[in-house]
């Protein structure tokens, strides 16, 4: 019983750390010079946000329709609690045993919270849609921003491919049973293309529709969590595992102990739960009062994912031996889907809700990736930059960037399947996404450490950590560095190979576009107010 109390104290300590950082950030917002104009109406706030954006030499081209809930939803769905649990809960438990959830998850959550707090500070300092790209460029140099941007884009594209692939897998397998046809790689591919096309269609109509989808996605995740957890307790009555066994470092069959390496591998499989929280930053130019709302979205999405993930995975683990599933989804296909079917007496309707939640995560990733491509193209850092930086005057949405995002995610999913020998492509895509996102986050955090947090932009940021900043930044950087190094070996060879190939490609692109990219950044910083007004007049802002 002592092990149980130690484990619960570990989770409580992580919650205490989260509360401490939350309190510090709240005090910094209250003490800052930032004055939110939301109380004076939407127009006054929009003018303030546009003025903040103009200070970076950028015109307001995208429509600001995202509120606090939609911004939170963008980061929360990018973390993809339901999608990650669907894909990764079973493999993680098979590798590392129940202790991966009871002990490994709080460890992941602690460092995930520290990383999110560090990134949230940066988003408050530079409220633009470039995210890590603009943070690293503004605080460091053009080259740091370049590499951060490309790794960031690759990581989120891989995450989008993972989520859409999972959604397609659920839909194809369900339809094959309902319509009596044989599921194959090409039927899954058709479902993937349909799901991706639906996301592109939703994003075509701009932030008005996408914001509603982000808010609905939060409620859908909460409803699915309640439905699965409630179903588990109704179906199984009481736990099959004793809680003490969760902290005993035994394997999933309880017939032996897991090795330290197996535990580490299982834990690192789950780290996708705490990567992708920066998604709200890509919506900064479409969010009202982004200096406050975006950092809170980045930070709180990680905290709520920790709480929801811990409760969900602990419930799954406690009843693990009793989970059977149905012919549609067994526990070997997906532990989450099998538990959901057991809890709802085989009613496959619950699978459609899971598929909808996973589709919503992919939709959030499409927003993130399309805005990342748009920002790179706007700074002349891509082939066909003029076309990819276009924004529709009616919908105020970057339509060419959205279409390219859809195509790239499908191609990346196919590459993942090929790398894994025609299988689902999960190991390769997961390893690639994790390594790229970790590299993208390390760059701006390292720059912040080198500056000792002393920079005009950081000083002006209303959301900051004060005296906690240096400790949080250093701990976050060390964690990203060490977990990334171990992930190279823990998550499979092809993820590391893909990251190496991507790095070589980015270096070649840097040589090709270096001069025009640098010239564009320099001219943007010197852009006269009149030119910004001329651009904004195309969108009826003056």
Coordinates of C-alpha atoms in Angstrom, one line a residue:
X1 CA 0.0 0.0 0.0
X2 CA 3.0 2.3 0.5
X3 CA 3.7 2.2 -3.2
X4 CA 0.2 3.4 -3.9
X5 CA 0.5 6.4 -1.6
X6 CA 3.9 7.2 -3.1
X7 CA 2.4 7.1 -6.6
X8 CA -0.5 9.3 -5.7
X9 CA 1.8 11.7 -4.0
X10 CA 3.8 11.9 -7.2
X11 CA 0.6 12.9 -9.1
X12 CA -0.3 15.3 -6.4
X13 CA 3.1 16.9 -6.6
X14 CA 2.7 17.4 -10.4
X15 CA -0.7 19.0 -9.7
X16 CA 0.9 21.3 -7.1
X17 CA 3.6 22.4 -9.6
X18 CA 0.9 23.2 -12.1
X19 CA -1.0 25.3 -9.6
X20 CA 2.1 27.1 -8.5
X21 CA 3.0 28.1 -12.1
X22 CA -0.6 29.1 -12.7
X23 CA -0.6 31.4 -9.7
X24 CA 2.6 33.0 -10.8
X25 CA 1.4 33.6 -14.3
X26 CA -1.9 35.1 -13.0
X27 CA 0.1 37.5 -10.8
X28 CA 2.2 38.6 -13.8
X29 CA -0.9 39.3 -15.9
X30 CA -2.4 41.4 -13.2
X31 CA 0.8 43.3 -12.6
X32 CA 1.5 43.9 -16.3
X33 CA 1.0 47.1 -18.3
X34 CA -1.2 45.2 -20.7
X35 CA -4.8 46.5 -20.8
X36 CA -7.3 44.2 -22.4
X37 CA -9.9 46.1 -24.5
X38 CA -12.5 43.4 -24.5
X39 CA -14.6 45.3 -22.0
X40 CA -14.9 48.1 -24.5
X41 CA -16.2 46.0 -27.3
X42 CA -14.9 43.7 -30.1
X43 CA -13.9 46.6 -32.4
X44 CA -11.7 48.2 -29.7
X45 CA -10.0 44.8 -29.0
X46 CA -9.5 44.2 -32.7
X47 CA -7.8 47.5 -33.1
X48 CA -5.4 46.8 -30.3
X49 CA -4.6 43.4 -31.6
X50 CA -4.0 44.8 -35.1
X51 CA -1.7 47.4 -33.6
X52 CA 0.3 44.8 -31.8
X53 CA 0.6 42.8 -35.1
X54 CA 1.7 45.9 -37.1
X55 CA 4.6 46.4 -34.7
X56 CA 6.1 43.3 -36.2
X57 CA 5.7 44.6 -39.7
X58 CA 2.7 42.4 -40.4
X59 CA -0.6 43.3 -41.8
X60 CA -3.9 41.9 -40.4
X61 CA -5.0 39.6 -43.2
X62 CA -6.7 36.8 -41.3
X63 CA -10.0 37.3 -39.6
X64 CA -10.0 37.5 -35.8
X65 CA -12.9 35.2 -34.7
X66 CA -11.3 32.9 -32.2
X67 CA -12.1 33.5 -28.5
X68 CA -10.6 31.9 -25.4
X69 CA -12.5 28.6 -25.8
X70 CA -11.6 28.2 -29.5
X71 CA -8.0 29.0 -28.8
X72 CA -7.9 26.5 -26.0
X73 CA -9.5 23.9 -28.2
X74 CA -6.8 24.4 -30.9
X75 CA -4.1 23.4 -28.5
X76 CA -6.1 20.8 -26.6
X77 CA -7.2 19.0 -29.7
X78 CA -3.7 19.2 -31.1
X79 CA -2.5 17.2 -28.1
X80 CA -5.2 14.7 -29.1
X81 CA -6.0 12.9 -25.9
X82 CA -8.6 10.6 -27.4
X83 CA -6.5 10.0 -30.5
X84 CA -3.3 9.4 -28.6
X85 CA -5.1 7.0 -26.2
X86 CA -6.7 5.1 -29.1
X87 CA -3.3 4.6 -30.9
X88 CA -0.8 4.4 -28.0
X89 CA -2.4 3.1 -24.8
X90 CA -2.1 -0.5 -25.8
X91 CA 1.5 -0.4 -27.1
X92 CA 2.7 1.6 -24.1
X93 CA 1.2 -0.9 -21.6
X94 CA 2.5 -3.9 -23.5
X95 CA 6.0 -2.5 -23.4
X96 CA 6.2 -1.0 -19.9
X97 CA 3.4 -2.6 -17.9
X98 CA 0.9 -0.8 -15.7
X99 CA 3.6 1.4 -14.0
X100 CA 3.9 3.3 -17.3
X101 CA 0.5 4.9 -16.5
X102 CA 0.8 5.1 -12.7
X103 CA 4.4 6.4 -12.5
X104 CA 5.5 7.2 -16.1
X105 CA 2.5 9.4 -17.0
X106 CA 3.0 11.9 -14.0
X107 CA 6.6 12.2 -15.0
X108 CA 5.7 13.0 -18.6
X109 CA 3.1 15.4 -17.3
X110 CA 5.5 17.3 -15.1
X111 CA 7.9 18.0 -17.9
X112 CA 5.1 18.6 -20.4
X113 CA 3.8 21.3 -18.1
X114 CA 7.2 22.9 -17.8
X115 CA 7.7 22.9 -21.6
X116 CA 4.2 24.4 -22.1
X117 CA 4.9 27.1 -19.5
X118 CA 8.1 28.1 -21.3
X119 CA 6.4 28.1 -24.7
X120 CA 3.4 30.1 -23.3
X121 CA 5.8 32.9 -22.2
X122 CA 7.1 33.1 -25.8
X123 CA 3.6 33.2 -27.3
X124 CA 2.8 36.2 -25.1
X125 CA 5.9 38.0 -26.2
X126 CA 5.4 37.4 -29.9
X127 CA 1.7 37.2 -30.7
X128 CA 2.0 36.1 -34.4
X129 CA 0.9 33.1 -36.3
X130 CA 4.5 32.0 -36.9
X131 CA 4.7 30.4 -33.5
X132 CA 8.2 28.9 -32.8
X133 CA 9.4 30.2 -36.1
X134 CA 8.8 33.9 -35.2
X135 CA 9.8 33.3 -31.5
X136 CA 13.2 32.0 -32.5
X137 CA 13.7 34.6 -35.3
X138 CA 12.7 37.5 -33.0
X139 CA 14.8 36.5 -30.0
X140 CA 17.7 34.9 -32.0
X141 CA 18.6 34.9 -35.6
X142 CA 17.0 34.2 -39.0
X143 CA 18.7 30.8 -39.2
X144 CA 17.4 29.6 -35.8
X145 CA 13.9 30.6 -36.8
X146 CA 14.3 28.8 -40.1
X147 CA 15.2 25.4 -38.5
X148 CA 12.6 25.8 -35.8
X149 CA 9.9 26.5 -38.5
X150 CA 10.7 23.5 -40.6
X151 CA 11.0 21.0 -37.7
X152 CA 7.7 22.4 -36.3
X153 CA 5.9 22.0 -39.6
X154 CA 7.2 18.5 -40.1
X155 CA 6.1 17.5 -36.6
X156 CA 2.6 18.8 -36.9
X157 CA 2.2 17.3 -40.4
X158 CA 3.2 13.9 -39.0
X159 CA 0.7 14.3 -36.2
X160 CA -2.0 15.2 -38.6
X161 CA -1.2 12.1 -40.7
X162 CA -1.4 10.0 -37.5
X163 CA -4.7 11.4 -36.4
X164 CA -6.3 11.2 -39.8
X165 CA -4.9 7.7 -40.3
X166 CA -6.5 6.6 -37.0
X167 CA -9.8 8.2 -38.0
X168 CA -9.7 6.5 -41.4
X169 CA -8.9 3.1 -39.7
X170 CA -11.9 3.4 -37.4
X171 CA -14.3 4.4 -40.2
X172 CA -13.0 1.8 -42.6
X173 CA -13.1 -1.1 -40.1
X174 CA -16.6 -0.1 -38.9
X175 CA -18.0 0.3 -42.4
X176 CA -16.5 -3.0 -43.5
X177 CA -18.6 -4.8 -40.9
X178 CA -21.7 -2.8 -41.5
X179 CA -21.6 -2.9 -45.3
X180 CA -20.0 -6.4 -45.5
X181 CA -16.9 -5.7 -47.5
X182 CA -13.3 -6.6 -46.9
X183 CA -11.1 -3.8 -45.4
X184 CA -7.8 -3.3 -47.1
X185 CA -5.1 -0.7 -47.4
X186 CA -6.8 1.1 -50.3
X187 CA -10.2 1.3 -48.6
X188 CA -8.4 2.8 -45.6
X189 CA -6.7 5.2 -48.0
X190 CA -10.0 6.3 -49.5
X191 CA -11.4 6.9 -46.0
X192 CA -8.2 9.0 -45.2
X193 CA -8.7 11.1 -48.4
X194 CA -12.4 11.7 -47.5
X195 CA -11.6 12.7 -43.9
X196 CA -8.8 15.1 -45.1
X197 CA -11.0 16.6 -47.8
X198 CA -13.7 17.3 -45.2
X199 CA -11.2 19.1 -43.1
X200 CA -10.0 21.2 -46.0
X201 CA -13.7 22.1 -46.8
X202 CA -14.3 23.2 -43.2
X203 CA -11.1 25.3 -43.2
X204 CA -12.1 26.8 -46.5
X205 CA -14.7 28.9 -44.8
X206 CA -12.3 30.6 -42.4
X207 CA -12.1 31.0 -38.7
X208 CA -15.9 31.5 -38.2
X209 CA -16.6 27.8 -38.8
X210 CA -13.3 26.4 -37.5
X211 CA -13.7 28.2 -34.2
X212 CA -17.0 26.5 -33.6
X213 CA -15.4 23.1 -34.4
X214 CA -12.7 23.8 -31.8
X215 CA -15.2 24.6 -29.1
X216 CA -17.4 21.6 -30.0
X217 CA -14.2 19.4 -29.9
X218 CA -13.6 20.2 -26.3
X219 CA -17.2 19.1 -25.4
X220 CA -16.9 16.0 -27.5
X221 CA -13.6 15.0 -25.8
X222 CA -15.2 15.5 -22.3
X223 CA -18.3 13.5 -23.3
X224 CA -16.2 10.6 -24.6
X225 CA -14.1 10.6 -21.5
X226 CA -17.2 10.4 -19.3
X227 CA -18.9 7.8 -21.6
X228 CA -15.8 5.5 -21.6
X229 CA -15.0 5.8 -17.9
X230 CA -18.7 5.4 -16.9
X231 CA -19.1 2.4 -19.2
X232 CA -16.0 0.8 -17.7
X233 CA -17.4 1.0 -14.2
X234 CA -20.9 -0.1 -15.2
X235 CA -19.5 -3.1 -17.2
X236 CA -16.8 -4.3 -14.8
X237 CA -18.2 -3.1 -11.5
X238 CA -15.0 -3.1 -9.6
X239 CA -11.4 -3.2 -10.6
X240 CA -9.7 -6.4 -11.7
X241 CA -6.2 -5.2 -10.8
X242 CA -5.4 -4.3 -7.2
X243 CA -4.1 -0.7 -7.2
X244 CA -0.9 -1.9 -5.6
X245 CA 0.0 -3.8 -8.7
X246 CA 0.0 -0.6 -10.7
X247 CA 3.1 0.5 -8.8
X248 CA 5.0 -2.8 -8.8
X249 CA 6.8 -2.5 -12.1
X250 CA 5.3 -5.8 -13.3
X251 CA 4.5 -6.6 -16.9
X252 CA 1.0 -6.5 -18.3
X253 CA 0.5 -10.2 -17.6
X254 CA 1.7 -9.9 -14.0
X255 CA 4.1 -12.8 -14.4
X256 CA 7.3 -11.0 -14.2
X257 CA 8.9 -7.6 -13.7
X258 CA 9.6 -5.1 -16.6
X259 CA 13.2 -4.0 -17.2
X260 CA 14.1 -0.3 -16.7
X261 CA 14.5 0.0 -20.5
X262 CA 11.1 -1.5 -21.2
X263 CA 9.6 1.0 -18.7
X264 CA 11.3 3.9 -20.4
X265 CA 10.2 2.8 -23.9
X266 CA 6.6 2.4 -22.7
X267 CA 6.7 5.9 -21.1
X268 CA 8.2 7.6 -24.2
X269 CA 5.5 6.0 -26.4
X270 CA 3.0 8.1 -24.4
X271 CA 4.9 11.4 -24.7
X272 CA 2.8 12.4 -27.7
X273 CA 0.1 13.3 -25.1
X274 CA 2.3 16.3 -24.2
X275 CA 3.6 17.4 -27.5
X276 CA 1.7 19.8 -29.8
X277 CA 0.4 22.2 -27.1
X278 CA 1.8 25.2 -29.0
X279 CA -1.1 24.8 -31.6
X280 CA -2.9 27.9 -30.3
X281 CA 0.1 30.0 -31.2
X282 CA -0.6 29.4 -34.9
X283 CA -4.0 31.0 -34.4
X284 CA -2.6 34.1 -32.8
X285 CA -3.4 36.4 -35.7
X286 CA -7.0 35.1 -35.6
X287 CA -7.5 35.2 -31.8
X288 CA -8.9 38.1 -29.9
X289 CA -6.4 39.4 -27.2
X290 CA -3.8 36.8 -28.1
X291 CA -1.1 38.1 -25.6
X292 CA -3.3 36.7 -22.8
X293 CA -5.6 34.0 -24.3
X294 CA -3.0 32.1 -26.4
X295 CA -0.5 31.5 -23.5
X296 CA -3.3 30.4 -21.3
X297 CA -4.5 28.0 -24.0
X298 CA -1.0 26.5 -24.5
X299 CA -0.5 26.0 -20.7
X300 CA -4.0 25.0 -19.6
X301 CA -4.4 22.5 -22.5
X302 CA -1.5 20.6 -21.1
X303 CA -2.8 20.6 -17.6
X304 CA -6.3 19.4 -18.6
X305 CA -4.7 16.7 -20.8
X306 CA -2.7 15.5 -17.8
X307 CA -5.8 15.2 -15.6
X308 CA -8.0 13.6 -18.3
X309 CA -5.3 11.3 -19.5
X310 CA -4.3 10.1 -16.0
X311 CA -7.9 9.3 -15.1
X312 CA -8.7 7.6 -18.4
X313 CA -5.6 5.5 -18.6
X314 CA -5.7 4.5 -14.9
X315 CA -9.3 3.3 -15.4
X316 CA -8.2 1.3 -18.5
X317 CA -5.3 -0.2 -16.7
X318 CA -7.3 -1.2 -13.6
X319 CA -9.6 -3.4 -15.8
X320 CA -7.0 -4.4 -18.3
X321 CA -7.3 -8.3 -18.0
X322 CA -11.1 -8.1 -18.4
X323 CA -11.1 -6.0 -21.6
X324 CA -12.0 -8.2 -24.6
X325 CA -13.8 -6.0 -27.1
X326 CA -15.8 -7.4 -30.1
X327 CA -15.1 -8.8 -33.5
X328 CA -14.9 -5.2 -34.7
X329 CA -12.2 -4.1 -32.3
X330 CA -10.3 -6.4 -29.9
X331 CA -7.9 -5.3 -27.2
X332 CA -5.0 -6.1 -29.6
X333 CA -6.4 -3.6 -32.2
X334 CA -7.0 -0.7 -29.8
X335 CA -7.3 -0.9 -26.0
X336 CA -9.4 2.2 -25.9
X337 CA -11.8 1.1 -28.6
X338 CA -12.2 -2.4 -27.0
X339 CA -12.8 -0.9 -23.6
X340 CA -15.4 1.5 -25.0
X341 CA -17.2 -1.4 -26.8
X342 CA -17.2 -3.5 -23.6
X343 CA -18.5 -0.6 -21.6
X344 CA -21.3 0.0 -24.0
X345 CA -22.2 -3.7 -24.5
X346 CA -20.8 -3.8 -28.1
X347 CA -22.7 -0.7 -29.3
X348 CA -20.5 0.5 -32.2
X349 CA -22.0 4.0 -32.1
X350 CA -19.4 4.9 -29.5
X351 CA -16.8 4.3 -32.2
X352 CA -18.3 7.0 -34.4
X353 CA -17.9 9.5 -31.5
X354 CA -14.2 8.4 -31.1
X355 CA -13.7 8.8 -34.8
X356 CA -15.3 12.3 -34.7
X357 CA -12.9 13.3 -31.8
X358 CA -9.9 12.0 -33.7
X359 CA -11.0 13.8 -36.8
X360 CA -11.3 17.0 -34.8
X361 CA -7.7 16.6 -33.7
X362 CA -6.7 16.2 -37.4
X363 CA -8.7 19.3 -38.2
X364 CA -6.8 21.3 -35.6
X365 CA -3.5 20.1 -37.1
X366 CA -4.7 21.3 -40.5
X367 CA -5.2 24.8 -39.1
X368 CA -1.8 24.7 -37.4
X369 CA 0.1 23.4 -40.5
X370 CA -1.7 25.7 -43.0
X371 CA -0.9 28.8 -40.9
X372 CA 2.8 27.6 -40.6
X373 CA 3.0 27.2 -44.4
X374 CA 1.3 30.6 -44.8
X375 CA 3.8 32.4 -42.5
X376 CA 6.8 30.8 -44.2
X377 CA 5.5 31.7 -47.7
X378 CA 4.7 35.3 -46.5
X379 CA 8.4 35.6 -45.6
X380 CA 9.5 34.2 -49.0
X381 CA 10.9 31.0 -47.4
X382 CA 9.1 28.5 -49.7
X383 CA 8.8 27.6 -53.4
X384 CA 5.8 29.3 -54.9
X385 CA 5.7 31.7 -52.0
X386 CA 3.6 34.2 -53.8
X387 CA 0.8 31.6 -54.4
X388 CA 1.0 30.0 -50.9
X389 CA 0.8 33.4 -49.1
X390 CA -2.5 34.3 -50.8
X391 CA -5.5 34.9 -48.5
X392 CA -9.0 34.7 -49.7
X393 CA -10.7 38.2 -49.5
X394 CA -14.1 36.6 -48.8
X395 CA -13.3 33.9 -46.2
X396 CA -10.0 35.6 -45.0
X397 CA -8.4 32.1 -45.0
X398 CA -5.1 30.9 -46.6
X399 CA -6.7 28.5 -49.1
X400 CA -3.6 27.5 -51.1
X401 CA -1.8 26.7 -47.8
X402 CA -4.7 24.6 -46.7
X403 CA -4.8 22.5 -49.9
X404 CA -1.0 21.9 -49.7
X405 CA -1.3 20.9 -46.1
X406 CA -4.0 18.3 -47.0
X407 CA -1.8 16.8 -49.8
X408 CA 1.3 16.7 -47.7
X409 CA -0.4 14.9 -44.8
X410 CA -1.7 12.2 -47.2
X411 CA 1.8 11.8 -48.7
X412 CA 3.4 11.6 -45.3
X413 CA 0.9 8.9 -44.2
X414 CA 1.8 6.9 -47.2
X415 CA 5.5 7.3 -46.5
X416 CA 4.9 6.1 -42.9
X417 CA 3.1 2.9 -44.2
X418 CA 5.9 2.2 -46.6
X419 CA 8.6 2.7 -43.9
X420 CA 6.7 0.2 -41.7
X421 CA 6.4 -2.4 -44.4
X422 CA 2.8 -1.7 -45.3
X423 CA 1.5 -1.6 -41.7
X424 CA -0.4 1.2 -40.1
X425 CA 2.7 3.5 -40.1
X426 CA 2.3 4.4 -36.5
X427 CA 5.9 3.7 -35.2
X428 CA 7.6 5.7 -38.0
X429 CA 5.2 8.6 -37.9
X430 CA 5.2 8.7 -34.1
X431 CA 9.0 8.8 -33.9
X432 CA 9.2 11.4 -36.7
X433 CA 6.6 13.6 -35.1
X434 CA 8.1 13.4 -31.6
X435 CA 11.7 14.1 -32.7
X436 CA 10.7 17.0 -34.9
X437 CA 8.5 18.7 -32.3
X438 CA 11.1 18.3 -29.6
X439 CA 13.8 19.9 -31.9
X440 CA 11.4 22.8 -32.8
X441 CA 10.7 23.5 -29.1
X442 CA 14.3 23.3 -28.0
X443 CA 15.5 26.0 -30.3
X444 CA 13.5 29.0 -28.9
X445 CA 13.8 27.7 -25.3
X446 CA 17.6 27.5 -25.7
X447 CA 17.7 31.1 -27.1
X448 CA 15.7 32.2 -24.1
X449 CA 18.2 30.5 -21.7
X450 CA 21.1 32.1 -23.5
X451 CA 19.5 35.6 -23.0
X452 CA 18.8 34.8 -19.3
X453 CA 15.2 35.9 -20.1
X454 CA 16.4 39.4 -20.7
X455 CA 14.9 40.8 -23.9
X456 CA 12.7 43.7 -24.7
X457 CA 10.0 41.4 -26.1
X458 CA 10.1 39.1 -23.0
X459 CA 10.0 42.1 -20.7
X460 CA 6.8 43.4 -22.4
X461 CA 5.1 40.0 -22.3
X462 CA 2.1 40.2 -19.8
X463 CA 2.1 36.4 -19.3
X464 CA 5.4 35.4 -17.8
X465 CA 6.9 33.3 -15.0
X466 CA 9.0 35.9 -13.3
X467 CA 11.7 34.4 -11.1
X468 CA 10.6 30.9 -12.0
X469 CA 11.5 31.5 -15.7
X470 CA 15.1 30.3 -15.7
X471 CA 14.4 27.1 -13.7
X472 CA 11.5 26.2 -15.9
X473 CA 13.4 26.9 -19.1
X474 CA 16.4 24.9 -18.1
X475 CA 14.4 21.9 -16.9
X476 CA 12.2 22.0 -20.1
X477 CA 15.3 22.2 -22.3
X478 CA 17.1 19.3 -20.5
X479 CA 14.0 17.2 -20.7
X480 CA 13.5 17.8 -24.4
X481 CA 17.2 17.1 -25.1
X482 CA 17.4 13.8 -23.1
X483 CA 14.0 12.5 -24.0
X484 CA 14.7 13.3 -27.7
X485 CA 18.1 11.4 -27.5
X486 CA 16.5 8.4 -25.9
X487 CA 13.5 8.5 -28.3
X488 CA 15.9 7.9 -31.2
X489 CA 16.4 4.4 -29.9
X490 CA 13.1 3.8 -28.1
X491 CA 10.6 4.8 -30.9
X492 CA 12.2 2.9 -33.8
X493 CA 14.8 3.5 -36.4
X494 CA 12.7 5.0 -39.2
X495 CA 11.6 8.0 -37.2
X496 CA 15.2 9.0 -36.6
X497 CA 16.1 8.3 -40.3
X498 CA 13.1 10.4 -41.4
X499 CA 14.3 13.2 -39.1
X500 CA 17.8 13.0 -40.5
X501 CA 16.5 13.1 -44.1
X502 CA 14.3 16.1 -43.2
X503 CA 17.3 17.9 -41.7
X504 CA 19.3 17.4 -44.9
X505 CA 16.3 18.7 -46.9
X506 CA 16.0 21.8 -44.7
X507 CA 19.7 22.6 -45.0
X508 CA 19.4 22.4 -48.8
X509 CA 16.4 24.7 -48.7
X510 CA 18.3 27.1 -46.5
X511 CA 21.0 27.4 -49.1
X512 CA 18.5 28.0 -51.8
X513 CA 16.2 30.6 -50.1
X514 CA 18.6 32.2 -47.6
X515 CA 19.1 35.5 -49.4
X516 CA 15.5 36.2 -50.3
X517 CA 14.3 35.0 -46.9
X518 CA 16.7 37.4 -45.1
X519 CA 15.9 40.3 -47.4
X520 CA 12.2 39.8 -46.7
X521 CA 12.6 39.7 -43.0
X522 CA 14.7 42.9 -43.0
X523 CA 12.3 44.7 -45.3
X524 CA 9.3 43.6 -43.1
X525 CA 10.8 45.1 -40.0
X526 CA 11.3 48.4 -41.9
X527 CA 7.9 48.3 -43.6
X528 CA 6.3 51.7 -43.5
X529 CA 2.8 52.1 -42.0
X530 CA 1.4 53.1 -45.3
X531 CA 2.3 49.8 -46.9
X532 CA 0.6 47.9 -44.1
X533 CA -2.5 50.0 -44.5
X534 CA -2.5 49.3 -48.3
X535 CA -2.4 45.6 -47.7
X536 CA -5.2 45.7 -45.0
X537 CA -7.4 47.8 -47.3
X538 CA -7.8 44.7 -49.6
X539 CA -9.6 43.1 -46.7
X540 CA -11.8 46.2 -45.9
X541 CA -10.0 47.0 -42.6
X542 CA -9.6 50.7 -43.3

